[in-house]
Amino acid sequence: MFVRHPFERLASAYKERIATLEKDRIQPEPYYDDIRKFICQRYTHPNWVRSLLKKVHPCENFIPPFKHFVEFILTNTETSFGIARMDGHWQPYTVVCQVCKFKYNFIGKYETFNHDFNSLLKRLNVSDWNNEKRRGASGHNTWDYQQLFSSLPDNLICRLKRLYNDDFQLFNYRIEDYVNRTTLTC
């Protein structure tokens, strides 16, 4: 299996799935458009009332802020049932990949993908795999993602830290890679 820093996964899911409007996508993703609209309705325009006079919904072409996305994904994460129902793009790896139930014989990291993938190929004794042109990330970098987390209040950072704690521990990731706060106490 290959893993990715939990906060990078979360920020990437936001940028690619929520902060990209339908008109800007290569393929339609109505499921994520519905989530984006739901987040907008719930956190940005909770008092909006549909009427015959208002044919265009204010959330149709609105990108909710990262804070509202985080509030949405943290809903119902106090229970294992709530976490089990999360979307796979932001569900902790320890749940989606059932890390504690299966004995993985190889765990690579997205951050060192080229090196790790070559190691996997060697382990599998595969020499003719063309991995010259790997499809890379969406063009966003760590700094872009750090900016998203810098806008979050401490209480949301602490709740995210609790949600992804097992991923941080098992895969040796640090929260400080995306959150630069000396005063954060959870």
GROMACS .gro file of C-alpha atoms in nm:
model
  186
    1MET     CA    1   0.000   0.000   0.000
    2PHE     CA    2   0.103   0.361  -0.046
    3VAL     CA    3   0.020   0.626   0.213
    4ARG     CA    4   0.024   1.005   0.217
    5HIS     CA    5   0.051   1.261   0.496
    6PRO     CA    6  -0.302   1.289   0.641
    7PHE     CA    7  -0.308   1.668   0.615
    8GLU     CA    8  -0.183   1.664   0.258
    9ARG     CA    9  -0.451   1.409   0.168
   10LEU     CA   10  -0.715   1.626   0.328
   11ALA     CA   11  -0.597   1.946   0.157
   12SER     CA   12  -0.566   1.767  -0.177
   13ALA     CA   13  -0.918   1.623  -0.143
   14TYR     CA   14  -1.048   1.973  -0.072
   15LYS     CA   15  -0.867   2.129  -0.369
   16GLU     CA   16  -0.954   1.852  -0.615
   17ARG     CA   17  -1.301   1.745  -0.504
   18ILE     CA   18  -1.461   2.042  -0.327
   19ALA     CA   19  -1.283   2.356  -0.449
   20THR     CA   20  -1.315   2.259  -0.816
   21LEU     CA   21  -1.644   2.352  -0.973
   22GLU     CA   22  -1.829   2.124  -1.212
   23LYS     CA   23  -1.751   2.348  -1.510
   24ASP     CA   24  -1.376   2.322  -1.438
   25ARG     CA   25  -1.361   1.942  -1.424
   26ILE     CA   26  -1.255   1.706  -1.698
   27GLN     CA   27  -1.519   1.455  -1.589
   28PRO     CA   28  -1.838   1.524  -1.395
   29GLU     CA   29  -1.832   1.433  -1.027
   30PRO     CA   30  -2.188   1.501  -0.910
   31TYR     CA   31  -2.127   1.334  -0.572
   32TYR     CA   32  -1.861   1.591  -0.480
   33ASP     CA   33  -2.064   1.875  -0.630
   34ASP     CA   34  -2.348   1.775  -0.397
   35ILE     CA   35  -2.109   1.769  -0.099
   36ARG     CA   36  -1.976   2.114  -0.196
   37LYS     CA   37  -2.330   2.251  -0.217
   38PHE     CA   38  -2.427   2.085   0.112
   39ILE     CA   39  -2.125   2.241   0.290
   40CYS     CA   40  -2.213   2.579   0.143
   41GLN     CA   41  -2.577   2.549   0.249
   42ARG     CA   42  -2.498   2.427   0.598
   43TYR     CA   43  -2.210   2.659   0.691
   44THR     CA   44  -2.213   2.956   0.454
   45HIS     CA   45  -2.579   3.011   0.366
   46PRO     CA   46  -2.775   2.831   0.640
   47ASN     CA   47  -3.066   3.073   0.622
   48TRP     CA   48  -3.115   3.061   0.247
   49VAL     CA   49  -3.472   2.972   0.159
   50ARG     CA   50  -3.560   2.846  -0.185
   51SER     CA   51  -3.836   3.044  -0.348
   52LEU     CA   52  -3.979   3.083  -0.693
   53LEU     CA   53  -3.812   3.423  -0.718
   54LYS     CA   54  -3.465   3.281  -0.645
   55LYS     CA   55  -3.405   3.033  -0.921
   56VAL     CA   56  -3.026   3.022  -0.888
   57HIS     CA   57  -2.902   2.872  -0.565
   58PRO     CA   58  -2.625   3.078  -0.401
   59CYS     CA   59  -2.417   2.761  -0.360
   60GLU     CA   60  -2.430   2.657  -0.725
   61ASN     CA   61  -2.095   2.817  -0.813
   62PHE     CA   62  -1.964   2.883  -0.465
   63ILE     CA   63  -1.649   2.725  -0.325
   64PRO     CA   64  -1.679   2.687   0.051
   65PRO     CA   65  -1.376   2.786   0.260
   66PHE     CA   66  -1.142   2.514   0.381
   67LYS     CA   67  -1.262   2.573   0.738
   68HIS     CA   68  -1.618   2.475   0.643
   69PHE     CA   69  -1.491   2.165   0.463
   70VAL     CA   70  -1.301   2.060   0.777
   71GLU     CA   71  -1.608   2.124   0.994
   72PHE     CA   72  -1.808   1.906   0.755
   73ILE     CA   73  -1.566   1.614   0.758
   74LEU     CA   74  -1.535   1.628   1.137
   75THR     CA   75  -1.911   1.585   1.175
   76ASN     CA   76  -1.987   1.253   1.346
   77THR     CA   77  -1.619   1.156   1.388
   78GLU     CA   78  -1.656   1.102   1.763
   79THR     CA   79  -1.769   0.746   1.694
   80SER     CA   80  -1.614   0.463   1.495
   81PHE     CA   81  -1.943   0.433   1.304
   82GLY     CA   82  -1.915   0.797   1.194
   83ILE     CA   83  -1.554   0.750   1.085
   84ALA     CA   84  -1.644   0.431   0.898
   85ARG     CA   85  -1.899   0.627   0.692
   86MET     CA   86  -1.649   0.894   0.581
   87ASP     CA   87  -1.554   0.935   0.217
   88GLY     CA   88  -1.242   0.739   0.124
   89HIS     CA   89  -1.061   1.053   0.009
   90TRP     CA   90  -1.041   1.182   0.367
   91GLN     CA   91  -1.107   0.876   0.580
   92PRO     CA   92  -0.801   0.775   0.788
   93TYR     CA   93  -0.587   0.506   0.624
   94THR     CA   94  -0.612   0.300   0.940
   95VAL     CA   95  -0.984   0.264   0.864
   96VAL     CA   96  -1.003   0.258   0.485
   97CYS     CA   97  -0.709   0.014   0.450
   98GLN     CA   98  -0.776  -0.166   0.778
   99VAL     CA   99  -0.409  -0.148   0.866
  100CYS     CA  100  -0.451  -0.330   1.195
  101LYS     CA  101  -0.638  -0.624   1.037
  102PHE     CA  102  -0.409  -0.699   0.744
  103LYS     CA  103  -0.038  -0.757   0.744
  104TYR     CA  104   0.094  -0.542   0.461
  105ASN     CA  105   0.429  -0.654   0.326
  106PHE     CA  106   0.510  -0.318   0.169
  107ILE     CA  107   0.415   0.036   0.270
  108GLY     CA  108   0.539   0.315   0.048
  109LYS     CA  109   0.488   0.688   0.087
  110TYR     CA  110   0.350   0.934  -0.164
  111GLU     CA  111   0.619   1.182  -0.058
  112THR     CA  112   0.893   0.941  -0.171
  113PHE     CA  113   0.690   0.765  -0.439
  114ASN     CA  114   0.956   0.728  -0.709
  115HIS     CA  115   1.209   0.574  -0.472
  116ASP     CA  116   0.952   0.356  -0.297
  117PHE     CA  117   0.793   0.239  -0.622
  118ASN     CA  118   1.133   0.140  -0.760
  119SER     CA  119   1.199  -0.053  -0.437
  120LEU     CA  120   0.867  -0.231  -0.479
  121LEU     CA  121   0.950  -0.322  -0.840
  122LYS     CA  122   1.285  -0.465  -0.727
  123ARG     CA  123   1.113  -0.666  -0.453
  124LEU     CA  124   0.872  -0.805  -0.710
  125ASN     CA  125   1.159  -0.870  -0.950
  126VAL     CA  126   0.997  -0.656  -1.220
  127SER     CA  127   1.246  -0.487  -1.448
  128ASP     CA  128   1.047  -0.388  -1.757
  129TRP     CA  129   0.796  -0.154  -1.595
  130ASN     CA  130   0.791   0.187  -1.758
  131ASN     CA  131   0.766   0.434  -1.473
  132GLU     CA  132   0.937   0.724  -1.648
  133LYS     CA  133   0.628   0.942  -1.672
  134ARG     CA  134   0.439   0.910  -1.350
  135ARG     CA  135   0.124   1.117  -1.324
  136GLY     CA  136   0.213   1.370  -1.063
  137ALA     CA  137   0.018   1.574  -0.817
  138SER     CA  138  -0.234   1.834  -0.920
  139GLY     CA  139   0.022   2.114  -0.921
  140HIS     CA  140  -0.036   2.212  -0.560
  141ASN     CA  141   0.258   2.205  -0.326
  142THR     CA  142   0.319   2.175   0.047
  143TRP     CA  143   0.322   2.555   0.090
  144ASP     CA  144  -0.027   2.583  -0.068
  145TYR     CA  145  -0.155   2.321   0.173
  146GLN     CA  146   0.018   2.479   0.474
  147GLN     CA  147  -0.168   2.802   0.395
  148LEU     CA  148  -0.499   2.619   0.419
  149PHE     CA  149  -0.415   2.484   0.764
  150SER     CA  150  -0.284   2.821   0.885
  151SER     CA  151  -0.638   2.956   0.846
  152LEU     CA  152  -0.788   2.698   1.083
  153PRO     CA  153  -0.850   2.766   1.453
  154ASP     CA  154  -0.668   2.551   1.708
  155ASN     CA  155  -0.979   2.354   1.805
  156LEU     CA  156  -1.022   2.224   1.449
  157ILE     CA  157  -0.651   2.139   1.420
  158CYS     CA  158  -0.677   1.946   1.748
  159ARG     CA  159  -0.983   1.756   1.628
  160LEU     CA  160  -0.804   1.668   1.303
  161LYS     CA  161  -0.502   1.556   1.501
  162ARG     CA  162  -0.725   1.320   1.703
  163LEU     CA  163  -0.898   1.190   1.390
  164TYR     CA  164  -0.571   1.110   1.212
  165ASN     CA  165  -0.366   1.021   1.521
  166ASP     CA  166  -0.323   0.655   1.425
  167ASP     CA  167  -0.210   0.752   1.074
  168PHE     CA  168   0.043   0.996   1.220
  169GLN     CA  169   0.177   0.729   1.454
  170LEU     CA  170   0.178   0.425   1.226
  171PHE     CA  171   0.331   0.597   0.924
  172ASN     CA  172   0.564   0.833   1.109
  173TYR     CA  173   0.411   1.163   0.996
  174ARG     CA  174   0.437   1.488   1.186
  175ILE     CA  175   0.165   1.747   1.227
  176GLU     CA  176   0.435   2.018   1.224
  177ASP     CA  177   0.491   1.954   0.853
  178TYR     CA  178   0.165   2.137   0.783
  179VAL     CA  179   0.087   2.327   1.101
  180ASN     CA  180   0.346   2.571   1.228
  181ARG     CA  181   0.216   2.675   1.568
  182THR     CA  182   0.430   2.680   1.878
  183THR     CA  183   0.128   2.749   2.098
  184LEU     CA  184  -0.091   2.459   1.982
  185THR     CA  185  -0.205   2.255   2.280
  186CYS     CA  186  -0.456   1.980   2.228
   0.00000   0.00000   0.00000
